[in-house]
Short mmCIF file of C-alpha atoms in Angstrom, two decimals:
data_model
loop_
_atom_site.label_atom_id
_atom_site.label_comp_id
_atom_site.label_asym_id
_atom_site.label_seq_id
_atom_site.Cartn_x
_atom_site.Cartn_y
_atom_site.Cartn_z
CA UNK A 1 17.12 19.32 45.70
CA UNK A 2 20.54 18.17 46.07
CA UNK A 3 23.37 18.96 44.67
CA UNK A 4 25.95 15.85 44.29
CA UNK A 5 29.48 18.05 43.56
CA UNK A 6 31.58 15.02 43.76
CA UNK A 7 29.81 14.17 39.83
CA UNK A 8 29.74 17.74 39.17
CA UNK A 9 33.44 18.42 39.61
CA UNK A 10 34.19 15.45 38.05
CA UNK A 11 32.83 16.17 34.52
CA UNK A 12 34.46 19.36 34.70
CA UNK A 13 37.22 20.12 32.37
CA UNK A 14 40.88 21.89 33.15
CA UNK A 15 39.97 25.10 32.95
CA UNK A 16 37.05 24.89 34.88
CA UNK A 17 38.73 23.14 37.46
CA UNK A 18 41.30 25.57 37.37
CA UNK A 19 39.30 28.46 37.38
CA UNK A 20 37.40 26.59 40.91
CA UNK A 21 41.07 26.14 42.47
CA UNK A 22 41.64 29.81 42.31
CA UNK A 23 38.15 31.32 43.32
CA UNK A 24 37.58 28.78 46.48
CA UNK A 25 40.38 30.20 48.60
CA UNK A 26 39.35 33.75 48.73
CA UNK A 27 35.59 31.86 49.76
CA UNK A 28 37.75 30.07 52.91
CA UNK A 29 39.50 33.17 53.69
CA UNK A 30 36.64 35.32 53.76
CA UNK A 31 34.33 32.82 55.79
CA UNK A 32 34.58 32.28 59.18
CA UNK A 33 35.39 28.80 60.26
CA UNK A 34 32.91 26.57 61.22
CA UNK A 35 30.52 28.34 59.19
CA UNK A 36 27.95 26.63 56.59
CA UNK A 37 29.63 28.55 53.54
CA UNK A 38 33.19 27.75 55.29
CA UNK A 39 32.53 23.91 54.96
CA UNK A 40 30.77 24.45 51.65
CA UNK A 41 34.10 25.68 50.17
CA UNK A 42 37.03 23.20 52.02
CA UNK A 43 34.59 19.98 50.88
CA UNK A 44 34.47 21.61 47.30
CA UNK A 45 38.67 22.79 46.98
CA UNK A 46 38.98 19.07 48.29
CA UNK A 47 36.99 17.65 45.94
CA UNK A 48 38.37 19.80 42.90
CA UNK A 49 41.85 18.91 44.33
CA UNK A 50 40.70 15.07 43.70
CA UNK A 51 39.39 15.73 40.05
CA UNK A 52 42.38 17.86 39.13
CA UNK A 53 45.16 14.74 40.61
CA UNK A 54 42.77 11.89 38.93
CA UNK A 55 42.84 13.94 35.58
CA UNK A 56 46.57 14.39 36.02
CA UNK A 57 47.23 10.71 36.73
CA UNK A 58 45.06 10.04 33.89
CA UNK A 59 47.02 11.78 31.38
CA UNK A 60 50.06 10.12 32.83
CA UNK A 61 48.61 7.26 32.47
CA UNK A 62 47.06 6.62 28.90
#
């Protein structure tokens, strides 16, 4: 089964997405780099990053 975070993170609300943004860097820092959980994490803080500036220039927006 496969997980497709990009949708996930996307229907997430603010606090969620807030709560990801300060969990995933203790994941980076603690993994080595290059590692499977490593590249897990950066791909996911990237793609809450994305959610969290489309929400933003959504609000701005409307």
């Amino acid at each position: 089964m496969t997980l497709d975070l990009s949708a996930s993170v996307a229907r997430m609300d603010h606090d969620d997405l807030a709560a990801l943004a300060d969990i995933l860097p203790g994941v980076l820092w603690r993994a080595p780099v290059g590692s499977e959980r490593h590249t897990w994490a950066d791909t996911l803080m990237r793609r809450v990053i994305d959610a969290q500036e489309a929400r933003e220039r959504a609000a701005t927006a409307g």
